[in-house]
mmCIF file of C-alpha atoms in Angstrom:
data_model
loop_
_atom_site.group_PDB
_atom_site.id
_atom_site.type_symbol
_atom_site.label_atom_id
_atom_site.label_comp_id
_atom_site.label_asym_id
_atom_site.label_seq_id
_atom_site.Cartn_x
_atom_site.Cartn_y
_atom_site.Cartn_z
ATOM 1 C CA MET O 1 -49.951 -145.953 63.314
ATOM 2 C CA SER O 2 -51.151 -148.226 60.371
ATOM 3 C CA GLU O 3 -55.114 -149.063 59.952
ATOM 4 C CA LYS O 4 -56.619 -151.060 62.471
ATOM 5 C CA GLY O 5 -53.196 -152.491 63.590
ATOM 6 C CA ILE O 6 -52.246 -153.774 60.183
ATOM 7 C CA SER O 7 -48.758 -154.226 59.951
ATOM 8 C CA LEU O 8 -46.326 -152.049 57.705
ATOM 9 C CA ALA O 9 -45.324 -155.133 55.709
ATOM 10 C CA VAL O 10 -48.871 -155.843 55.015
ATOM 11 C CA ILE O 11 -49.520 -152.337 53.894
ATOM 12 C CA LYS O 12 -46.649 -152.484 51.554
ATOM 13 C CA ARG O 13 -47.876 -155.337 49.721
ATOM 14 C CA LEU O 14 -51.409 -153.874 49.107
ATOM 15 C CA PRO O 15 -50.715 -151.812 46.253
ATOM 16 C CA ARG O 16 -49.618 -155.007 44.423
ATOM 17 C CA TYR O 17 -52.769 -156.959 45.438
ATOM 18 C CA TYR O 18 -54.723 -153.843 44.253
ATOM 19 C CA ARG O 19 -53.111 -154.188 40.921
ATOM 20 C CA TYR O 20 -53.561 -157.787 40.622
ATOM 21 C CA LEU O 21 -57.311 -157.493 41.616
ATOM 22 C CA GLY O 22 -57.535 -154.562 39.465
ATOM 23 C CA GLU O 23 -56.453 -156.748 36.502
ATOM 24 C CA LEU O 24 -58.950 -159.574 37.448
ATOM 25 C CA LEU O 25 -61.820 -156.848 37.330
ATOM 26 C CA GLU O 26 -60.489 -155.759 33.711
ATOM 27 C CA ASN O 27 -60.909 -159.339 32.653
ATOM 28 C CA ASP O 28 -64.485 -159.784 34.297
ATOM 29 C CA VAL O 29 -63.221 -162.210 36.996
ATOM 30 C CA VAL O 30 -65.914 -162.041 39.918
ATOM 31 C CA ARG O 31 -64.174 -164.155 42.519
ATOM 32 C CA ILE O 32 -60.984 -165.868 43.220
ATOM 33 C CA SER O 33 -59.383 -168.268 45.660
ATOM 34 C CA SER O 34 -56.437 -167.851 47.433
ATOM 35 C CA LYS O 35 -54.980 -170.546 45.614
ATOM 36 C CA GLU O 36 -55.427 -168.871 42.273
ATOM 37 C CA LEU O 37 -54.397 -165.729 43.412
ATOM 38 C CA SER O 38 -51.380 -167.202 44.802
ATOM 39 C CA GLU O 39 -50.556 -169.145 41.429
ATOM 40 C CA ARG O 40 -50.709 -165.726 39.622
ATOM 41 C CA MET O 41 -48.861 -163.338 42.079
ATOM 42 C CA HIS O 42 -46.258 -166.084 42.734
ATOM 43 C CA VAL O 43 -46.799 -165.677 46.567
ATOM 44 C CA THR O 44 -47.952 -168.407 48.994
ATOM 45 C CA ALA O 45 -51.353 -168.959 49.387
ATOM 46 C CA SER O 46 -50.985 -168.893 53.082
ATOM 47 C CA GLN O 47 -49.238 -165.681 52.681
ATOM 48 C CA ILE O 48 -52.282 -164.237 50.829
ATOM 49 C CA ARG O 49 -54.748 -165.877 53.237
ATOM 50 C CA GLN O 50 -52.587 -164.045 56.121
ATOM 51 C CA ASP O 51 -52.396 -160.802 54.230
ATOM 52 C CA LEU O 52 -56.069 -160.560 53.532
ATOM 53 C CA ASN O 53 -57.538 -161.951 56.665
ATOM 54 C CA ASN O 54 -56.445 -158.989 58.126
ATOM 55 C CA PHE O 55 -59.420 -156.981 56.716
ATOM 56 C CA GLY O 56 -61.721 -159.624 57.856
ATOM 57 C CA GLY O 57 -64.634 -161.289 55.983
ATOM 58 C CA PHE O 58 -63.349 -160.887 52.361
ATOM 59 C CA GLY O 59 -62.783 -164.619 51.894
ATOM 60 C CA GLN O 60 -65.113 -167.575 52.447
ATOM 61 C CA GLN O 61 -64.155 -171.171 52.732
ATOM 62 C CA GLY O 62 -64.894 -172.888 49.289
ATOM 63 C CA TYR O 63 -65.954 -169.808 47.843
ATOM 64 C CA GLY O 64 -62.833 -167.810 47.381
ATOM 65 C CA TYR O 65 -62.529 -163.660 47.534
ATOM 66 C CA ASN O 66 -64.910 -161.186 45.882
ATOM 67 C CA VAL O 67 -62.818 -159.722 43.588
ATOM 68 C CA GLU O 68 -64.584 -156.062 43.371
ATOM 69 C CA TYR O 69 -65.503 -156.055 46.995
ATOM 70 C CA LEU O 70 -61.736 -156.879 48.020
ATOM 71 C CA HIS O 71 -60.418 -154.273 45.168
ATOM 72 C CA THR O 72 -62.765 -151.519 46.695
ATOM 73 C CA GLU O 73 -61.886 -152.124 50.247
ATOM 74 C CA ILE O 74 -58.140 -151.953 49.576
ATOM 75 C CA GLY O 75 -58.623 -148.986 47.473
ATOM 76 C CA LYS O 76 -60.063 -147.538 50.546
ATOM 77 C CA ILE O 77 -57.406 -148.396 52.669
ATOM 78 C CA LEU O 78 -54.983 -146.777 50.341
ATOM 79 C CA GLY O 79 -56.883 -143.690 49.956
ATOM 80 C CA LEU O 80 -57.856 -144.377 46.413
ATOM 81 C CA ASP O 81 -61.629 -143.548 47.079
ATOM 82 C CA LYS O 82 -60.507 -139.955 47.583
ATOM 83 C CA LYS O 83 -59.445 -137.495 44.959
ATOM 84 C CA TYR O 84 -56.089 -135.790 45.258
ATOM 85 C CA SER O 85 -54.625 -132.904 43.390
ATOM 86 C CA MET O 86 -51.075 -133.028 42.460
ATOM 87 C CA ILE O 87 -48.516 -130.758 40.866
ATOM 88 C CA ILE O 88 -45.211 -131.633 39.191
ATOM 89 C CA ILE O 89 -41.985 -129.682 39.801
ATOM 90 C CA GLY O 90 -39.555 -130.344 36.820
ATOM 91 C CA ALA O 91 -40.802 -130.837 33.246
ATOM 92 C CA GLY O 92 -37.980 -132.583 31.738
ATOM 93 C CA ASN O 93 -38.175 -136.100 30.640
ATOM 94 C CA LEU O 94 -39.365 -137.551 33.607
ATOM 95 C CA GLY O 95 -42.024 -134.965 34.653
ATOM 96 C CA GLN O 96 -43.450 -135.281 31.196
ATOM 97 C CA ALA O 97 -43.472 -139.049 31.429
ATOM 98 C CA LEU O 98 -45.504 -138.490 34.661
ATOM 99 C CA ALA O 99 -47.712 -135.876 33.275
ATOM 100 C CA ASN O 100 -48.443 -138.082 30.773
ATOM 101 C CA TYR O 101 -49.493 -141.383 32.765
ATOM 102 C CA SER O 102 -53.286 -141.221 32.534
ATOM 103 C CA ASP O 103 -53.504 -144.138 35.015
ATOM 104 C CA PHE O 104 -52.525 -141.678 37.865
ATOM 105 C CA GLU O 105 -55.877 -139.759 37.158
ATOM 106 C CA ARG O 106 -58.056 -142.826 36.930
ATOM 107 C CA LYS O 107 -56.366 -143.797 40.627
ATOM 108 C CA GLY O 108 -57.763 -140.047 41.773
ATOM 109 C CA PHE O 109 -54.680 -138.095 41.290
ATOM 110 C CA VAL O 110 -55.513 -135.159 39.551
ATOM 111 C CA LEU O 111 -52.539 -133.221 38.024
ATOM 112 C CA LYS O 112 -53.051 -129.427 38.288
ATOM 113 C CA GLY O 113 -49.909 -128.051 36.916
ATOM 114 C CA ILE O 114 -46.363 -128.660 36.029
ATOM 115 C CA PHE O 115 -43.621 -126.092 36.687
ATOM 116 C CA ASP O 116 -40.067 -125.680 35.387
ATOM 117 C CA VAL O 117 -37.447 -122.878 35.520
ATOM 118 C CA ASN O 118 -36.932 -123.220 31.699
ATOM 119 C CA PRO O 119 -38.560 -120.212 29.685
ATOM 120 C CA VAL O 120 -38.750 -122.412 26.605
ATOM 121 C CA LEU O 121 -41.269 -124.316 28.404
ATOM 122 C CA LYS O 122 -43.608 -121.685 29.508
ATOM 123 C CA GLY O 123 -47.273 -122.053 28.039
ATOM 124 C CA VAL O 124 -46.523 -125.330 26.843
ATOM 125 C CA SER O 125 -49.124 -128.134 27.705
ATOM 126 C CA ILE O 126 -49.034 -131.472 28.643
ATOM 127 C CA ARG O 127 -52.510 -133.501 28.220
ATOM 128 C CA ASP O 128 -53.996 -130.079 28.605
ATOM 129 C CA THR O 129 -52.079 -129.262 31.811
ATOM 130 C CA PRO O 130 -50.019 -126.061 31.354
ATOM 131 C CA ILE O 131 -46.210 -125.773 32.076
ATOM 132 C CA MET O 132 -46.038 -122.497 34.386
ATOM 133 C CA MET O 133 -42.586 -120.846 35.774
ATOM 134 C CA MET O 134 -41.396 -121.680 39.170
ATOM 135 C CA ASP O 135 -42.003 -118.117 40.227
ATOM 136 C CA GLU O 136 -45.567 -118.634 39.459
ATOM 137 C CA LEU O 137 -45.903 -121.326 42.104
ATOM 138 C CA GLU O 138 -46.802 -118.932 45.348
ATOM 139 C CA GLU O 139 -49.442 -117.379 43.211
ATOM 140 C CA PHE O 140 -50.869 -120.640 41.847
ATOM 141 C CA LEU O 141 -50.981 -122.609 45.304
ATOM 142 C CA LYS O 142 -52.702 -119.643 46.769
ATOM 143 C CA LYS O 143 -55.374 -120.072 44.481
ATOM 144 C CA ASN O 144 -55.542 -123.964 44.232
ATOM 145 C CA SER O 145 -55.656 -126.642 46.925
ATOM 146 C CA VAL O 146 -53.058 -128.984 46.273
ATOM 147 C CA GLN O 147 -51.899 -132.098 48.407
ATOM 148 C CA ILE O 148 -49.021 -133.918 46.335
ATOM 149 C CA ALA O 149 -46.117 -132.667 44.563
ATOM 150 C CA ALA O 150 -43.863 -134.944 42.614
ATOM 151 C CA LEU O 151 -40.380 -133.705 42.526
ATOM 152 C CA THR O 152 -38.200 -134.438 39.310
ATOM 153 C CA ILE O 153 -35.518 -131.830 39.555
ATOM 154 C CA PRO O 154 -31.772 -132.245 40.112
ATOM 155 C CA LYS O 155 -30.574 -133.451 43.690
ATOM 156 C CA SER O 156 -28.807 -130.047 44.396
ATOM 157 C CA LYS O 157 -32.233 -128.330 44.144
ATOM 158 C CA ALA O 158 -34.663 -130.620 45.803
ATOM 159 C CA PRO O 159 -33.952 -130.060 49.538
ATOM 160 C CA GLN O 160 -34.871 -126.252 49.156
ATOM 161 C CA THR O 161 -37.521 -126.851 46.830
ATOM 162 C CA ALA O 162 -39.072 -129.426 49.111
ATOM 163 C CA GLN O 163 -38.925 -126.801 51.949
ATOM 164 C CA ARG O 164 -40.658 -124.235 49.845
ATOM 165 C CA LEU O 165 -43.448 -126.296 49.007
ATOM 166 C CA VAL O 166 -43.970 -127.471 52.578
ATOM 167 C CA LYS O 167 -44.569 -123.791 53.624
ATOM 168 C CA LEU O 168 -46.934 -123.366 50.642
ATOM 169 C CA GLY O 169 -49.133 -126.103 52.186
ATOM 170 C CA ILE O 170 -47.920 -129.431 50.178
ATOM 171 C CA LYS O 171 -48.627 -132.233 52.518
ATOM 172 C CA ALA O 172 -46.921 -135.137 50.237
ATOM 173 C CA ILE O 173 -43.931 -135.184 48.430
ATOM 174 C CA TRP O 174 -43.160 -137.940 45.641
ATOM 175 C CA ASN O 175 -39.450 -137.564 45.565
ATOM 176 C CA PHE O 176 -37.585 -138.609 42.420
ATOM 177 C CA ALA O 177 -34.352 -136.631 43.117
ATOM 178 C CA PRO O 178 -31.605 -138.818 44.426
ATOM 179 C CA THR O 179 -31.251 -137.643 47.910
ATOM 180 C CA ASP O 180 -33.230 -138.119 51.295
ATOM 181 C CA LEU O 181 -35.515 -135.158 51.864
ATOM 182 C CA HIS O 182 -35.941 -134.395 55.691
ATOM 183 C CA LEU O 183 -39.496 -132.899 56.153
ATOM 184 C CA PRO O 184 -41.337 -131.515 59.064
ATOM 185 C CA GLU O 185 -43.896 -133.733 61.237
ATOM 186 C CA GLY O 186 -47.110 -133.794 59.097
ATOM 187 C CA VAL O 187 -45.835 -133.848 55.609
ATOM 188 C CA VAL O 188 -45.186 -137.433 53.905
ATOM 189 C CA SER O 189 -42.893 -138.222 51.229
ATOM 190 C CA GLU O 190 -42.360 -141.720 48.999
ATOM 191 C CA ASN O 191 -38.879 -141.961 47.236
ATOM 192 C CA VAL O 192 -38.133 -143.373 43.925
ATOM 193 C CA HIS O 193 -34.390 -143.780 43.856
ATOM 194 C CA LEU O 194 -33.835 -145.013 40.302
ATOM 195 C CA SER O 195 -29.968 -145.321 40.818
ATOM 196 C CA GLU O 196 -30.573 -147.566 43.852
ATOM 197 C CA SER O 197 -32.905 -149.820 41.824
ATOM 198 C CA LEU O 198 -30.226 -150.026 39.171
ATOM 199 C CA MET O 199 -27.841 -151.339 41.965
ATOM 200 C CA ARG O 200 -30.219 -153.748 43.297
ATOM 201 C CA LEU O 201 -30.350 -155.035 39.787
ATOM 202 C CA SER O 202 -26.719 -155.094 39.385
ATOM 203 C CA TYR O 203 -26.216 -157.152 42.851
ATOM 204 C CA SER O 204 -28.594 -159.690 41.661
ATOM 205 C CA LEU O 205 -26.913 -160.011 38.149
ATOM 206 C CA LYS O 206 -23.528 -160.279 39.594
ATOM 207 C CA SER O 207 -24.760 -162.729 42.495
ATOM 208 C CA LYS O 208 -26.496 -165.067 39.605
ATOM 209 C CA GLU O 209 -22.992 -164.808 37.412
ATOM 210 C CA GLU O 210 -21.175 -165.887 40.361
ATOM 211 C CA ASP O 211 -23.449 -168.470 41.802
ATOM 212 C CA PRO O 212 -25.764 -169.880 38.986
ATOM 213 C CA GLU O 213 -28.272 -172.636 40.120
ATOM 214 C CA MET U 1 -27.776 -166.809 48.497
ATOM 215 C CA SER U 2 -26.411 -163.604 49.369
ATOM 216 C CA GLU U 3 -22.808 -162.593 49.711
ATOM 217 C CA LYS U 4 -21.006 -164.289 52.443
ATOM 218 C CA GLY U 5 -24.341 -165.150 54.189
ATOM 219 C CA ILE U 6 -25.332 -161.369 54.398
ATOM 220 C CA SER U 7 -29.126 -161.134 54.737
ATOM 221 C CA LEU U 8 -31.207 -159.734 51.998
ATOM 222 C CA ALA U 9 -32.457 -156.866 54.406
ATOM 223 C CA VAL U 10 -28.869 -155.613 54.752
ATOM 224 C CA ILE U 11 -28.168 -156.177 51.115
ATOM 225 C CA LYS U 12 -31.415 -153.885 50.180
ATOM 226 C CA ARG U 13 -29.886 -151.359 52.607
ATOM 227 C CA LEU U 14 -26.451 -151.274 50.623
ATOM 228 C CA PRO U 15 -27.126 -148.678 47.673
ATOM 229 C CA ARG U 16 -28.303 -146.221 50.240
ATOM 230 C CA TYR U 17 -25.091 -146.547 52.358
ATOM 231 C CA TYR U 18 -23.380 -146.321 48.699
ATOM 232 C CA ARG U 19 -25.265 -143.034 47.994
ATOM 233 C CA TYR U 20 -24.457 -141.482 51.344
ATOM 234 C CA LEU U 21 -20.809 -142.365 51.247
ATOM 235 C CA GLY U 22 -20.229 -141.358 47.910
ATOM 236 C CA GLU U 23 -21.719 -137.700 48.928
ATOM 237 C CA LEU U 24 -19.209 -137.732 51.861
ATOM 238 C CA LEU U 25 -16.377 -138.495 49.218
ATOM 239 C CA GLU U 26 -17.538 -135.626 47.040
ATOM 240 C CA ASN U 27 -17.321 -133.615 50.156
ATOM 241 C CA ASP U 28 -13.640 -134.836 50.945
ATOM 242 C CA VAL U 29 -14.728 -136.441 54.063
ATOM 243 C CA VAL U 30 -12.026 -138.945 54.603
ATOM 244 C CA ARG U 31 -13.531 -140.880 57.629
ATOM 245 C CA ILE U 32 -16.802 -140.800 59.560
ATOM 246 C CA SER U 33 -18.294 -142.409 62.811
ATOM 247 C CA SER U 34 -21.425 -144.677 62.892
ATOM 248 C CA LYS U 35 -23.120 -141.718 65.134
ATOM 249 C CA GLU U 36 -22.199 -139.057 62.512
ATOM 250 C CA LEU U 37 -23.478 -141.179 59.575
ATOM 251 C CA SER U 38 -26.337 -142.076 61.609
ATOM 252 C CA GLU U 39 -27.327 -138.606 61.902
ATOM 253 C CA ARG U 40 -27.104 -137.890 58.401
ATOM 254 C CA MET U 41 -29.026 -141.153 57.447
ATOM 255 C CA HIS U 42 -31.687 -140.841 60.029
ATOM 256 C CA VAL U 43 -30.795 -144.320 61.195
ATOM 257 C CA THR U 44 -29.892 -145.794 64.463
ATOM 258 C CA ALA U 45 -26.067 -145.785 65.093
ATOM 259 C CA SER U 46 -26.576 -149.339 66.221
ATOM 260 C CA GLN U 47 -28.158 -150.481 62.844
ATOM 261 C CA ILE U 48 -25.638 -149.080 60.805
ATOM 262 C CA ARG U 49 -22.833 -150.726 62.999
ATOM 263 C CA GLN U 50 -24.755 -154.027 62.772
ATOM 264 C CA ASP U 51 -25.115 -153.458 58.894
ATOM 265 C CA LEU U 52 -21.505 -152.666 58.400
ATOM 266 C CA ASN U 53 -19.978 -155.063 60.633
ATOM 267 C CA ASN U 54 -21.152 -157.565 58.437
ATOM 268 C CA PHE U 55 -18.197 -156.835 56.007
ATOM 269 C CA GLY U 56 -15.751 -156.942 58.859
ATOM 270 C CA GLY U 57 -12.684 -154.546 59.721
ATOM 271 C CA PHE U 58 -14.369 -151.295 58.141
ATOM 272 C CA GLY U 59 -14.691 -149.497 61.348
ATOM 273 C CA GLN U 60 -12.380 -149.036 64.259
ATOM 274 C CA GLN U 61 -13.495 -147.997 67.580
ATOM 275 C CA GLY U 62 -12.760 -144.351 68.385
ATOM 276 C CA TYR U 63 -11.558 -143.939 64.786
ATOM 277 C CA GLY U 64 -14.723 -144.437 62.540
ATOM 278 C CA TYR U 65 -15.098 -145.809 58.896
ATOM 279 C CA ASN U 66 -12.714 -145.157 56.418
ATOM 280 C CA VAL U 67 -15.099 -143.748 53.939
ATOM 281 C CA GLU U 68 -13.505 -144.316 50.775
ATOM 282 C CA TYR U 69 -12.712 -147.949 51.594
ATOM 283 C CA LEU U 70 -16.328 -148.550 52.708
ATOM 284 C CA HIS U 71 -17.519 -146.997 49.664
ATOM 285 C CA THR U 72 -15.293 -149.295 47.240
ATOM 286 C CA GLU U 73 -16.129 -152.529 49.136
ATOM 287 C CA ILE U 74 -19.830 -151.716 49.096
ATOM 288 C CA GLY U 75 -19.663 -150.989 45.443
ATOM 289 C CA LYS U 76 -17.778 -153.935 44.892
ATOM 290 C CA ILE U 77 -20.693 -156.041 46.597
ATOM 291 C CA LEU U 78 -23.092 -154.535 44.453
ATOM 292 C CA GLY U 79 -21.168 -155.304 41.291
ATOM 293 C CA LEU U 80 -20.302 -151.799 40.593
ATOM 294 C CA ASP U 81 -16.685 -152.491 39.922
ATOM 295 C CA LYS U 82 -17.708 -154.097 36.749
ATOM 296 C CA LYS U 83 -18.982 -152.562 33.537
ATOM 297 C CA TYR U 84 -22.266 -153.718 32.170
ATOM 298 C CA SER U 85 -24.030 -153.022 28.988
ATOM 299 C CA MET U 86 -27.677 -151.718 28.667
ATOM 300 C CA ILE U 87 -30.016 -151.217 26.236
ATOM 301 C CA ILE U 88 -33.440 -149.409 26.797
ATOM 302 C CA ILE U 89 -36.719 -150.570 25.145
ATOM 303 C CA GLY U 90 -38.883 -147.635 24.547
ATOM 304 C CA ALA U 91 -37.897 -144.106 23.682
ATOM 305 C CA GLY U 92 -40.589 -142.405 25.351
ATOM 306 C CA ASN U 93 -40.319 -139.762 27.755
ATOM 307 C CA LEU U 94 -38.911 -142.427 30.604
ATOM 308 C CA GLY U 95 -36.925 -144.019 28.262
ATOM 309 C CA GLN U 96 -35.382 -140.880 27.196
ATOM 310 C CA ALA U 97 -35.214 -139.673 30.777
ATOM 311 C CA LEU U 98 -33.088 -142.863 31.480
ATOM 312 C CA ALA U 99 -30.829 -142.443 28.569
ATOM 313 C CA ASN U 100 -30.168 -138.916 29.683
ATOM 314 C CA TYR U 101 -29.043 -139.933 33.443
ATOM 315 C CA SER U 102 -25.292 -139.416 33.080
ATOM 316 C CA ASP U 103 -24.983 -140.861 36.389
ATOM 317 C CA PHE U 104 -25.720 -144.504 35.578
ATOM 318 C CA GLU U 105 -22.760 -144.510 32.982
ATOM 319 C CA ARG U 106 -20.413 -143.276 36.003
ATOM 320 C CA LYS U 107 -21.595 -146.380 38.087
ATOM 321 C CA GLY U 108 -20.707 -148.791 35.409
ATOM 322 C CA PHE U 109 -23.955 -149.201 33.359
ATOM 323 C CA VAL U 110 -22.813 -148.270 29.694
ATOM 324 C CA LEU U 111 -25.926 -147.523 27.423
ATOM 325 C CA LYS U 112 -25.285 -149.167 23.957
ATOM 326 C CA GLY U 113 -28.598 -148.559 22.216
ATOM 327 C CA ILE U 114 -32.283 -147.523 22.548
ATOM 328 C CA PHE U 115 -34.938 -149.073 20.859
ATOM 329 C CA ASP U 116 -38.516 -148.016 19.818
ATOM 330 C CA VAL U 117 -41.376 -148.927 17.227
ATOM 331 C CA ASN U 118 -41.840 -145.319 16.189
ATOM 332 C CA PRO U 119 -40.169 -144.698 12.868
ATOM 333 C CA VAL U 120 -40.051 -141.043 13.577
ATOM 334 C CA LEU U 121 -37.558 -141.679 16.137
ATOM 335 C CA LYS U 122 -35.306 -143.921 13.827
ATOM 336 C CA GLY U 123 -31.871 -142.316 13.732
ATOM 337 C CA VAL U 124 -32.419 -139.782 16.320
ATOM 338 C CA SER U 125 -29.353 -140.027 19.070
ATOM 339 C CA ILE U 126 -29.973 -139.489 22.531
ATOM 340 C CA ARG U 127 -26.466 -138.444 24.205
ATOM 341 C CA ASP U 128 -24.610 -140.074 21.060
ATOM 342 C CA THR U 129 -26.485 -143.406 21.588
ATOM 343 C CA PRO U 130 -28.774 -143.849 18.743
ATOM 344 C CA ILE U 131 -32.322 -144.751 18.599
ATOM 345 C CA MET U 132 -33.045 -147.880 16.340
ATOM 346 C CA MET U 133 -36.366 -149.769 15.431
ATOM 347 C CA MET U 134 -37.349 -153.088 17.327
ATOM 348 C CA ASP U 135 -36.948 -155.145 14.373
ATOM 349 C CA GLU U 136 -32.955 -154.282 14.523
ATOM 350 C CA LEU U 137 -32.945 -155.924 18.134
ATOM 351 C CA GLU U 138 -32.003 -159.502 16.872
ATOM 352 C CA GLU U 139 -28.981 -158.259 14.569
ATOM 353 C CA PHE U 140 -27.785 -155.614 17.335
ATOM 354 C CA LEU U 141 -27.718 -158.385 19.981
ATOM 355 C CA LYS U 142 -25.825 -160.463 17.947
ATOM 356 C CA LYS U 143 -22.955 -157.996 17.312
ATOM 357 C CA ASN U 144 -22.852 -156.618 20.822
ATOM 358 C CA SER U 145 -22.559 -158.006 24.180
ATOM 359 C CA VAL U 146 -25.363 -156.474 26.435
ATOM 360 C CA GLN U 147 -26.667 -157.668 29.838
ATOM 361 C CA ILE U 148 -29.226 -155.379 30.897
ATOM 362 C CA ALA U 149 -32.340 -154.242 29.196
ATOM 363 C CA ALA U 150 -34.644 -151.482 30.852
ATOM 364 C CA LEU U 151 -38.142 -152.066 29.574
ATOM 365 C CA THR U 152 -40.049 -148.977 29.247
ATOM 366 C CA ILE U 153 -42.937 -150.044 27.106
ATOM 367 C CA PRO U 154 -46.464 -150.443 27.610
ATOM 368 C CA LYS U 155 -47.898 -153.396 30.034
ATOM 369 C CA SER U 156 -49.308 -155.123 27.249
ATOM 370 C CA LYS U 157 -46.086 -155.431 25.295
ATOM 371 C CA ALA U 158 -43.862 -156.231 28.309
ATOM 372 C CA PRO U 159 -44.166 -160.069 28.743
ATOM 373 C CA GLN U 160 -43.446 -161.077 25.190
ATOM 374 C CA THR U 161 -40.715 -158.237 24.898
ATOM 375 C CA ALA U 162 -39.029 -159.690 27.976
ATOM 376 C CA GLN U 163 -39.313 -163.133 26.556
ATOM 377 C CA ARG U 164 -37.767 -162.006 23.237
ATOM 378 C CA LEU U 165 -35.007 -160.378 25.125
ATOM 379 C CA VAL U 166 -34.085 -163.470 27.266
ATOM 380 C CA LYS U 167 -34.087 -165.386 23.921
ATOM 381 C CA LEU U 168 -31.396 -163.177 22.844
ATOM 382 C CA GLY U 169 -29.376 -163.590 25.964
ATOM 383 C CA ILE U 170 -30.377 -160.628 27.963
ATOM 384 C CA LYS U 171 -29.573 -161.453 31.751
ATOM 385 C CA ALA U 172 -31.430 -158.658 33.725
ATOM 386 C CA ILE U 173 -34.192 -156.687 32.996
ATOM 387 C CA TRP U 174 -35.035 -153.511 34.622
ATOM 388 C CA ASN U 175 -38.882 -153.413 34.342
ATOM 389 C CA PHE U 176 -40.778 -150.017 34.406
ATOM 390 C CA ALA U 177 -44.105 -151.532 32.813
ATOM 391 C CA PRO U 178 -46.587 -151.804 35.549
ATOM 392 C CA THR U 179 -46.640 -155.860 35.506
ATOM 393 C CA ASP U 180 -44.624 -158.444 36.825
ATOM 394 C CA LEU U 181 -42.584 -160.372 34.663
ATOM 395 C CA HIS U 182 -42.280 -164.101 34.908
ATOM 396 C CA LEU U 183 -38.837 -165.099 33.778
ATOM 397 C CA PRO U 184 -36.901 -168.222 33.543
ATOM 398 C CA GLU U 185 -34.180 -169.172 36.068
ATOM 399 C CA GLY U 186 -30.933 -167.420 35.626
ATOM 400 C CA VAL U 187 -32.654 -164.023 34.345
ATOM 401 C CA VAL U 188 -32.818 -161.312 37.239
ATOM 402 C CA SER U 189 -35.133 -158.545 37.202
ATOM 403 C CA GLU U 190 -36.081 -155.325 39.259
ATOM 404 C CA ASN U 191 -39.406 -153.551 38.858
ATOM 405 C CA VAL U 192 -39.861 -149.811 39.093
ATOM 406 C CA HIS U 193 -43.837 -149.737 39.523
ATOM 407 C CA LEU U 194 -44.396 -146.003 40.098
ATOM 408 C CA SER U 195 -48.269 -146.484 40.437
ATOM 409 C CA GLU U 196 -47.635 -148.473 43.341
ATOM 410 C CA SER U 197 -45.088 -146.066 44.858
ATOM 411 C CA LEU U 198 -47.928 -143.326 44.412
ATOM 412 C CA MET U 199 -50.267 -145.819 46.047
ATOM 413 C CA ARG U 200 -47.901 -146.017 49.137
ATOM 414 C CA LEU U 201 -47.495 -142.113 49.274
ATOM 415 C CA SER U 202 -51.471 -141.684 49.256
ATOM 416 C CA TYR U 203 -51.710 -144.248 51.987
ATOM 417 C CA SER U 204 -49.241 -142.098 54.130
ATOM 418 C CA LEU U 205 -50.985 -139.159 53.387
ATOM 419 C CA LYS U 206 -54.559 -140.441 54.333
ATOM 420 C CA SER U 207 -52.890 -141.959 57.386
ATOM 421 C CA LYS U 208 -51.715 -138.449 58.443
ATOM 422 C CA GLU U 209 -54.929 -136.860 57.679
ATOM 423 C CA GLU U 210 -56.868 -139.285 59.694
ATOM 424 C CA ASP U 211 -54.110 -139.642 62.760
ATOM 425 C CA PRO U 212 -52.103 -136.428 62.774
ATOM 426 C CA GLU U 213 -49.662 -136.501 65.619
#
């Protein structure tokens, strides 16, 4: 069930609001009207009012939204007021790219370790986080409380690795392998399927070519 | 306007169907019922029938769907029967990860070049595709017909780089920078906002913790 009966469609839009409000904060904007926010986000002002009214009392007629308050409240709904520990499984280019995003840490996702099967990578560190070998995983997760695992490994290995992680207590899997994981109740996942994203781009491109406005 | 009046919601689901059908093909499955497909994809059979009936005549009562035919037809709708040329702007970990996915090439996206500003990378090749310097971009795009550019560069540089690419004739931008690009009519884009994906995961995790079934 979603927060206070907020629809899943609204919840899905929250990260985008959070990002825009964060940018406004960085630029020292104290408040913003739904009209201004609408122009920046290329969303109708009425959509914005509808979405944000779900949280009640954030906007005031003729005054606009308090940017910092709204940013904080949306952050809380998204769970960003908490700290989560994360590991990355797979230290290839994609795993290393994730390990290098300092922005995740600022949002409360603390990288605790990176795991791979390639012995060449053993002991190498990325931003002070060591790369360990997969056979050290059990030992590591016994000693460290970790909630999130990012999976950047081949499709063929993803399902059994996910099962192994779940057994070890991982509660959330951020899956980059091009396959859907079927996980037990109580474990959540979010997929980043790059290939599907590229196909959607290809569809848009083809549609434009066939039917240019 | 979408293909033959197919709704955008259905179009968005097509890449996933395409992926599952591709896996069935790899396993030499010739036909499949909506019930079987439904079990694999964890979608209701009626949803599958509704979605695929949009294309007419793919399924037959008591026979099921012809996997290869459906895969091919959905591929055509997605534009995968054509070849597109692609460049990658930004040869960091993420750019290199994209350059290393041979699967994109199999789907018809041919990587023609990678560009970066770091002189250390000049002349380095990834899977036979050379990394060039950003000041070679104009010259390169004059000589080569390229439709798609993947942007794996920092947020601060993404908007002006996108404008530059559009001026040079790029028609589709696959944007990995954590910002929305506002592009002219006729240019399409698809965003991969990793940070937003991680926030959705965090929201699900938090919701489960607060309200475990």
